Amino acid sequence: MNPSARVLVIDDEPQIRRFLDIGLRAEGYQVLLASTGAEGLALAAAHTPDLVILDLGLPDREGHEVLAELRQWSAVPVLMLSVRDAEAEKVKALDHGANDYVTKPFGIQELMARLRVLLRSRAAPAEAGTPAHYDDGRLVIDLVRRDVALDGAPVALTRKEYAVLTLLLRHAGRVVSQQQLLREVWGPTHVQDTHYLRIVLGRLRQKLGDDPAAPRWLKTEPGVGYRFLD
Amino acid sequence: MNPSARVLVIDDEPQIRRFLDIGLRAEGYQVLLASTGAEGLALAAAHTPDLVILDLGLPDREGHEVLAELRQWSAVPVLMLSVRDAEAEKVKALDHGANDYVTKPFGIQELMARLRVLLRSRAAPAEAGTPAHYDDGRLVIDLVRRDVALDGAPVALTRKEYAVLTLLLRHAGRVVSQQQLLREVWGPTHVQDTHYLRIVLGRLRQKLGDDPAAPRWLKTEPGVGYRFLD
DNA sequence: GCTGCCCCGTATAGATCCCGTAAAACCTTC
DNA sequence: GAAGGTTTTACGGGATCTATACGGGGCAGC
């Protein structure tokens, strides 16, 4: 599926390097090999690989240092290899930017499958489940950047306003009940405080220039809830 | 970045559900629980969770079937749980759309770290193509050389200041939540120490000559986080 | 067509939360 | 022990949220 992806292997053990080299080339990847952290970083900067396999136990520099330095300027997926099975080590590596962690000895098939996952998630970021933004020409809502613009001008929304608007947007076209809005935005203890909704919806309409009597986006369903018109 | 992300747990074993429920809520996630595949699919459709934890051994439907059905309309990250350690099972699950595979018994800390990886990679897909340096004419940030200059004059930053600035820069234009900043710079145990951010951001603004009321680079998103304006 | 009721929209004021800033204590490093 | 960095603590100001009150429109029943 991704035949010519470049994979950088940073490992000091020659037999592991050779093992991975053969396995990766058999799958059609282009392989870069490094035996030290410094060499690996140089290769990463020079060739911008699509994926990095990094051994935690390197001779010249700790694997963590290499990962930290790499993460200064690159978001390339990194799969950590290690003989250490300690949970704290895994947590540390994963929280510092590693994308996966496999302990030696490992099965080559599982490793290859995990590589495919990493390459897949990187290759197809756009096809997210829910659309990341809404744009009808006048109103633009970017859920990733977390900002809203009307006719090109940014609209400043408070937390509650943004939460209500995006909750309605995620169910665009369908009615969202007052109870669901209150539960998800204010918490389960405020499901009867329906006046909150009147305040926030009023403010949203004011900022978006929407008329409750003839709504362009935010429609009231009396006695039930609200609906985002797409 | 994940202020109260929604996590859906699909598992038929009550003690595992309870275990995960407590652990996830302690980390600040909103938790949805399902004991069967059908129930899980219904919840996924109704609430569009940010992440799914799916047990491979379900009573009514095979975990693989649930995964396949979910993947027909959603790209939500899925972490598979299983007692089976067979490599072929892992490869099958990973190649059919799972994003990670953890075998029971598992350490809760490792599982949480892997969840963070999945949520991070999903929330920041555009990070892949970030350049290694930033330059808008006044402010120059070189992520490789690790130095910052304002109007040609070097700016001395401490480790925390640099870490916060570059984390915001790597998500330029998008809001980075207080929790993500705290988790990635100070570690997962300090996600509630929001006053650290006020101190470091204040110092950064002082050194860069940025006004919080009319920011050129560092914009506060009240109650949510901060944003680097590019 | 009238009336009363329910629900919604809006205005206003008070309480609360959140941010920015300063200063000092503590820790690390040399 | 000195210096720089980090963490703790405290406080003022402003934005946001919450509470309350009031007006209007749709609808049912008469």
XYZ file of C-alpha atoms (C1' of nucleotides) in Angstrom:
520
model
C 0.000 0.000 0.000
C 2.913 2.303 0.689
C 5.582 0.583 -1.346
C 8.359 3.132 -1.359
C 8.174 4.473 2.185
C 11.549 5.272 3.734
C 12.248 3.594 7.075
C 15.188 4.585 9.250
C 16.522 1.936 11.655
C 18.683 3.140 14.548
C 20.093 0.152 16.408
C 23.555 -0.764 17.582
C 23.164 -4.528 17.326
C 24.304 -5.673 13.857
C 22.123 -8.788 13.831
C 18.997 -6.770 14.607
C 19.887 -4.235 11.913
C 20.420 -7.011 9.412
C 17.225 -8.775 10.463
C 15.148 -5.615 10.084
C 16.891 -4.626 6.870
C 16.006 -7.895 5.188
C 12.453 -7.938 6.523
C 11.756 -4.325 5.578
C 13.193 -4.638 2.073
C 11.136 -7.772 1.537
C 8.074 -5.624 2.193
C 9.212 -3.069 -0.359
C 10.447 -0.339 1.952
C 13.533 1.771 1.368
C 15.779 1.209 4.358
C 18.249 3.554 6.054
C 20.535 2.048 8.680
C 22.292 3.766 11.573
C 24.233 2.200 14.429
C 24.490 5.232 16.695
C 22.149 7.988 17.806
C 24.237 10.730 16.227
C 24.344 8.895 12.920
C 20.621 8.297 13.095
C 19.825 11.951 13.711
C 22.052 12.974 10.812
C 20.316 10.492 8.499
C 16.901 11.638 9.697
C 17.746 15.261 8.951
C 19.225 14.422 5.565
C 16.606 11.988 4.249
C 13.378 12.837 6.150
C 12.245 9.207 6.515
C 8.577 8.302 6.762
C 9.158 6.193 9.851
C 11.881 5.592 12.434
C 12.619 2.405 14.352
C 14.690 3.399 17.371
C 16.437 1.122 19.851
C 16.235 2.355 23.414
C 19.627 0.942 24.340
C 22.146 2.749 22.213
C 25.840 3.019 22.982
C 26.590 6.709 22.511
C 23.373 8.330 23.650
C 20.334 7.132 25.435
C 17.456 6.362 23.132
C 15.361 8.871 25.028
C 17.788 11.645 24.135
C 17.689 10.759 20.481
C 13.904 10.752 20.571
C 13.805 14.121 22.338
C 16.181 15.685 19.854
C 14.309 14.258 16.898
C 11.028 15.572 18.308
C 12.474 19.075 18.396
C 11.915 19.425 14.714
C 10.193 16.331 13.356
C 6.870 14.586 13.884
C 7.894 11.430 12.026
C 6.340 8.317 13.600
C 8.797 6.559 15.899
C 8.588 2.922 16.970
C 10.725 2.188 19.997
C 12.488 -1.138 20.405
C 13.757 -2.313 23.767
C 14.722 -5.360 25.744
C 13.315 -3.678 28.831
C 9.745 -4.660 29.587
C 9.354 -2.271 32.530
C 6.058 -0.409 32.386
C 7.616 2.872 33.528
C 10.028 2.758 30.587
C 7.189 2.285 28.147
C 5.148 5.108 29.648
C 8.130 7.426 29.576
C 8.917 6.686 25.945
C 5.301 6.948 24.798
C 4.725 10.197 26.685
C 7.876 11.686 25.220
C 6.833 11.297 21.648
C 7.211 7.648 20.700
C 4.260 6.262 18.746
C 4.668 2.615 19.649
C 6.833 0.445 21.861
C 7.805 -3.150 21.116
C 9.912 -5.323 23.397
C 12.525 -7.716 22.137
C 12.240 -10.469 21.236
C 9.439 -9.574 18.868
C 7.686 -11.273 15.991
C 8.584 -9.774 12.642
C 4.984 -10.045 11.446
C 3.632 -8.090 14.390
C 6.320 -5.470 13.946
C 5.458 -5.110 10.272
C 1.776 -4.791 11.109
C 2.514 -2.067 13.635
C 4.632 -0.254 11.041
C 1.722 -0.398 8.631
C -0.537 1.129 11.293
C 1.878 4.003 11.828
C 2.338 4.641 8.118
C -1.396 4.375 7.540
C -2.327 6.850 10.255
C 0.252 9.284 8.976
C -0.663 8.836 5.327
C -4.398 9.335 5.731
C -4.980 11.962 8.370
C -7.721 13.734 6.476
C -10.298 10.962 6.478
C -11.289 11.547 10.062
C -14.612 10.194 11.248
C -16.399 13.467 11.796
C -15.612 16.349 9.501
C -13.004 18.572 11.130
C -14.591 21.768 9.909
C -17.820 23.320 8.694
C -18.038 25.905 5.916
C -21.162 27.104 4.174
C -19.663 30.231 2.673
C -20.639 32.567 5.486
C -19.985 30.618 8.661
C -16.719 28.707 9.091
C -16.148 26.450 12.089
C -12.754 24.759 12.388
C -12.874 22.080 15.050
C -9.142 21.411 14.840
C -7.995 24.996 15.219
C -10.916 25.636 17.552
C -12.000 28.859 15.968
C -15.094 30.272 14.321
C -15.372 32.948 11.635
C -18.351 34.747 10.180
C -17.976 36.348 6.743
C -14.212 36.101 7.160
C -14.101 37.850 10.534
C -13.166 35.783 13.580
C -15.842 35.314 16.212
C -14.756 35.145 19.864
C -16.675 32.459 21.698
C -16.541 31.495 25.364
C -16.088 27.900 26.455
C -19.761 27.198 26.956
C -20.733 28.895 23.719
C -18.164 26.898 21.768
C -19.128 23.656 23.514
C -22.822 24.112 22.734
C -22.193 25.159 19.152
C -19.911 22.233 18.358
C -22.164 19.743 20.098
C -25.017 20.904 17.895
C -22.716 20.865 14.863
C -21.659 17.271 15.496
C -25.322 16.321 15.294
C -26.020 18.697 12.402
C -29.541 18.387 11.062
C -30.753 16.420 14.045
C -32.367 17.662 17.226
C -30.178 17.619 20.309
C -32.291 17.484 23.458
C -31.964 20.055 26.185
C -31.024 17.274 28.572
C -28.176 16.062 26.373
C -26.832 19.583 25.922
C -26.972 20.258 29.642
C -25.483 16.890 30.538
C -22.555 17.109 28.132
C -21.712 20.774 28.606
C -22.689 21.547 32.204
C -22.597 18.047 33.682
C -25.234 15.578 34.852
C -26.190 17.697 37.879
C -27.620 20.539 35.786
C -30.010 18.708 33.482
C -32.939 20.773 34.783
C -31.267 24.193 34.467
C -32.728 24.869 31.048
C -32.360 28.632 31.429
C -28.600 28.207 30.893
C -29.393 27.170 27.343
C -31.527 30.208 26.695
C -28.690 32.474 27.777
C -25.977 30.739 25.759
C -28.099 30.274 22.655
C -29.105 33.914 22.815
C -25.515 35.002 22.984
C -24.508 32.662 20.169
C -27.268 34.032 17.956
C -26.226 37.555 18.797
C -22.615 36.862 17.826
C -23.585 35.002 14.663
C -26.317 37.444 13.682
C -28.931 34.711 13.735
C -32.606 35.474 14.207
C -34.475 32.948 16.390
C -37.702 33.660 14.475
C -36.076 32.857 11.117
C -32.915 30.962 11.975
C -30.121 30.435 9.484
C -28.188 28.025 11.699
C -29.619 27.617 15.213
C -33.203 26.451 15.259
C -35.242 26.052 18.431
C -37.387 22.955 18.744
C -39.866 24.065 21.419
C -40.082 21.765 24.387
C -37.393 19.447 22.983
C -34.069 21.061 22.233
C -32.098 22.743 19.470
C -30.982 21.862 15.968
C -28.082 23.014 13.801
C -29.302 23.629 10.250
C -26.653 22.623 7.739
C -5.532 19.079 23.940
C -7.898 16.567 25.224
C -9.956 18.354 27.739
C -12.214 15.510 28.744
C -11.984 13.376 25.632
C -14.735 10.780 25.327
C -13.599 7.164 25.566
C -15.892 4.251 24.717
C -15.128 0.919 26.396
C -16.632 -2.216 24.836
C -15.957 -5.216 27.050
C -18.143 -7.989 28.395
C -16.216 -8.567 31.603
C -17.672 -6.380 34.384
C -14.465 -6.211 36.378
C -12.481 -4.998 33.356
C -15.163 -2.411 32.584
C -15.122 -1.193 36.161
C -11.323 -1.162 36.247
C -11.094 0.878 33.061
C -13.951 3.160 34.078
C -12.222 4.154 37.314
C -8.823 4.527 35.697
C -10.101 6.587 32.778
C -12.185 8.892 34.902
C -9.218 9.475 37.191
C -7.382 10.794 34.128
C -10.215 13.182 33.371
C -11.821 11.350 30.463
C -15.530 11.055 29.868
C -16.299 7.344 29.822
C -18.954 5.430 27.892
C -19.436 1.769 28.786
C -20.850 -1.045 26.674
C -20.959 -4.759 27.445
C -21.852 -6.024 23.977
C -20.773 -5.228 20.452
C -24.232 -4.059 19.419
C -24.480 -1.733 22.382
C -20.993 -0.420 21.678
C -21.794 0.343 18.041
C -24.965 2.163 19.083
C -23.085 4.260 21.614
C -20.350 5.022 19.095
C -22.930 6.267 16.609
C -24.773 8.350 19.183
C -21.846 9.986 20.957
C -18.950 9.958 18.431
C -16.260 9.125 21.015
C -12.674 10.259 20.543
C -11.322 6.780 21.220
C -12.602 3.214 21.488
C -11.256 0.395 23.643
C -12.569 -2.846 22.179
C -12.287 -6.329 23.622
C -11.631 -8.984 21.018
C -13.643 -11.640 22.862
C -17.232 -10.450 23.001
C -20.247 -12.662 23.565
C -22.667 -11.564 20.870
C -20.345 -10.674 18.039
C -16.715 -11.232 17.359
C -14.590 -8.206 18.125
C -13.376 -8.306 14.537
C -16.926 -7.845 13.285
C -17.499 -4.868 15.534
C -14.257 -3.326 14.313
C -15.182 -3.901 10.691
C -18.619 -2.361 11.137
C -17.230 0.624 12.999
C -14.620 1.185 10.290
C -17.299 1.484 7.640
C -18.207 4.934 8.840
C -15.701 6.030 11.473
C -11.949 6.546 11.675
C -11.948 6.852 15.455
C -8.777 5.316 16.972
C -9.417 1.800 18.280
C -7.302 0.027 20.873
C -7.899 -3.708 20.915
C -7.790 -5.708 24.125
C -7.352 -9.454 24.113
C -6.238 -12.392 26.179
C -4.877 -13.954 23.026
C -1.209 -13.312 22.510
C -1.022 -15.066 19.147
C 0.899 -13.013 16.619
C -1.519 -13.848 13.812
C -4.391 -12.391 15.832
C -2.527 -9.167 16.384
C -1.583 -8.845 12.731
C -5.149 -9.494 11.674
C -6.584 -6.888 14.030
C -3.984 -4.248 13.199
C -4.374 -4.786 9.467
C -8.135 -4.553 9.739
C -8.163 -1.096 11.219
C -7.136 -1.354 14.871
C -4.605 1.259 15.934
C -3.052 -0.655 18.817
C -3.272 -4.073 20.430
C -2.732 -4.795 24.117
C -2.876 -8.251 25.670
C -4.432 -8.925 29.055
C -3.247 -8.748 31.725
C -1.983 -5.241 31.066
C -0.567 -2.432 33.167
C -2.968 0.459 33.550
C -0.194 3.005 33.183
C 0.974 1.557 29.890
C -2.582 1.456 28.623
C -3.118 5.102 29.568
C 0.108 6.086 27.833
C -0.971 4.258 24.679
C -4.342 6.037 24.827
C -2.538 9.364 25.013
C -0.494 8.415 21.950
C -3.640 7.618 19.998
C -5.419 10.785 21.075
C -2.317 12.839 20.359
C -1.764 11.430 16.870
C -5.393 11.899 15.999
C -5.594 15.441 17.338
C -2.423 16.645 15.657
C -2.212 15.172 12.188
C -1.005 18.371 10.540
C 1.998 18.395 12.820
C 3.653 16.067 10.350
C 4.715 18.774 7.984
C 5.908 21.374 10.450
C 9.048 23.103 9.292
C 12.199 22.984 11.373
C 12.221 26.739 11.891
C 9.903 29.725 12.127
C 10.616 33.203 10.788
C 8.102 36.020 10.387
C 10.632 38.838 10.018
C 10.715 39.769 13.671
C 10.716 36.482 15.542
C 13.025 33.655 14.461
C 12.809 30.213 16.054
C 15.266 27.530 14.940
C 14.094 24.165 16.231
C 17.246 22.367 15.066
C 19.777 24.750 16.577
C 17.395 25.288 19.483
C 17.657 29.058 19.623
C 15.303 32.020 19.408
C 15.961 35.564 18.194
C 13.829 38.700 18.243
C 14.661 41.493 15.769
C 18.063 39.897 15.241
C 18.964 39.771 18.907
C 19.130 36.354 20.577
C 16.568 35.655 23.289
C 17.661 33.530 26.243
C 14.940 31.053 27.169
C 14.863 28.521 29.957
C 14.019 24.880 29.293
C 10.380 25.214 30.283
C 9.939 28.434 28.334
C 11.452 26.861 25.237
C 9.413 23.687 25.636
C 6.159 25.597 25.933
C 6.966 27.928 23.058
C 7.931 25.141 20.668
C 4.982 22.979 21.651
C 2.698 25.879 20.788
C 4.675 26.539 17.602
C 4.339 22.950 16.438
C 0.568 23.422 16.680
C 0.689 26.945 15.225
C -2.762 28.390 14.701
C -4.450 25.739 16.807
C -5.378 25.855 20.447
C -3.199 23.704 22.693
C -5.047 22.832 25.892
C -3.656 23.571 29.304
C -3.710 19.855 30.044
C -1.669 18.969 26.987
C 0.896 21.650 27.737
C 1.184 20.522 31.332
C 1.315 16.842 30.433
C 3.946 17.204 27.740
C 6.161 19.755 29.483
C 5.742 19.003 33.187
C 4.529 15.383 33.011
C 1.176 13.652 33.484
C 1.151 14.241 37.241
C 0.901 18.031 36.934
C -2.114 18.387 34.661
C -3.932 20.448 37.295
C -1.089 22.869 38.088
C -2.304 25.511 35.695
C -0.478 28.289 37.525
C 2.793 27.011 36.018
C 1.467 28.065 32.644
C 0.610 31.548 33.802
C 4.147 32.020 35.073
C 5.918 30.660 32.006
C 3.635 32.403 29.523
C 4.068 35.658 31.399
C 7.830 35.339 31.222
C 7.744 34.379 27.544
C 5.617 37.414 26.740
C 7.948 39.612 28.719
C 10.983 38.345 26.793
C 9.239 38.576 23.431
C 7.588 41.912 24.161
C 4.125 40.435 23.629
C 1.010 42.008 25.116
C -1.593 39.515 26.370
C -4.384 41.987 25.646
C -3.284 42.399 22.005
C -1.010 39.449 21.308
C 1.271 39.256 18.308
C 2.235 35.602 18.914
C 0.903 34.122 22.150
C -2.865 34.277 22.486
C -4.755 33.118 25.558
C -7.901 31.090 25.036
C -9.598 31.553 28.415
C -10.477 28.348 30.170
C -8.993 26.237 27.381
C -5.362 26.871 26.626
C -3.044 28.924 24.466
C -2.492 29.464 20.763
C 0.525 30.498 18.702
C -0.578 32.999 16.069
C 1.278 32.396 12.834
C -61.859 35.726 19.059
C -60.600 35.780 23.831
C -57.934 34.077 27.833
C -54.615 31.703 30.479
C -50.601 28.903 30.407
C -46.255 27.286 28.959
C -42.045 28.072 26.864
C -38.701 30.923 24.912
C -35.895 35.244 24.336
C -33.724 39.125 26.542
C -32.021 42.353 30.004
C -29.725 43.216 34.279
C -27.037 42.512 38.443
C -24.364 39.727 41.510
C -21.131 35.845 42.224
C -17.599 33.222 40.556
C -13.859 31.786 37.882
C -9.775 32.721 35.409
C -5.823 35.228 34.062
C -1.737 38.219 34.658
C 1.686 39.873 37.712
C 4.728 40.240 41.547
C 7.532 38.549 45.169
C 9.611 35.184 47.855
C 11.030 30.369 48.941
C 13.069 26.359 47.187
C 15.917 23.562 44.270
C 19.685 22.602 41.181
C 24.099 23.414 39.302
C 28.521 25.078 39.165
C 28.051 29.778 48.550
C 26.424 32.173 44.450
C 23.430 32.301 40.392
C 19.876 30.936 37.615
C 15.687 28.354 37.269
C 11.548 26.435 39.176
C 7.833 26.282 42.308
C 4.908 28.307 45.764
C 1.935 31.862 47.393
C -0.784 35.927 47.170
C -3.615 39.542 45.103
C -6.110 42.698 41.792
C -8.884 43.139 37.687
C -11.736 41.561 34.188
C -14.334 38.272 31.680
C -17.523 34.666 32.208
C -21.036 32.310 34.339
C -25.172 32.184 37.287
C -29.430 33.928 39.276
C -33.506 36.539 38.809
C -37.009 39.111 36.586
C -39.858 40.501 32.793
C -41.990 40.582 28.129
C -43.818 38.173 24.081
C -45.609 34.527 21.148
C -47.750 30.044 20.234
C -51.375 26.951 21.555
C -55.329 24.734 23.824
C -59.680 25.226 25.576
C -63.713 27.746 25.739
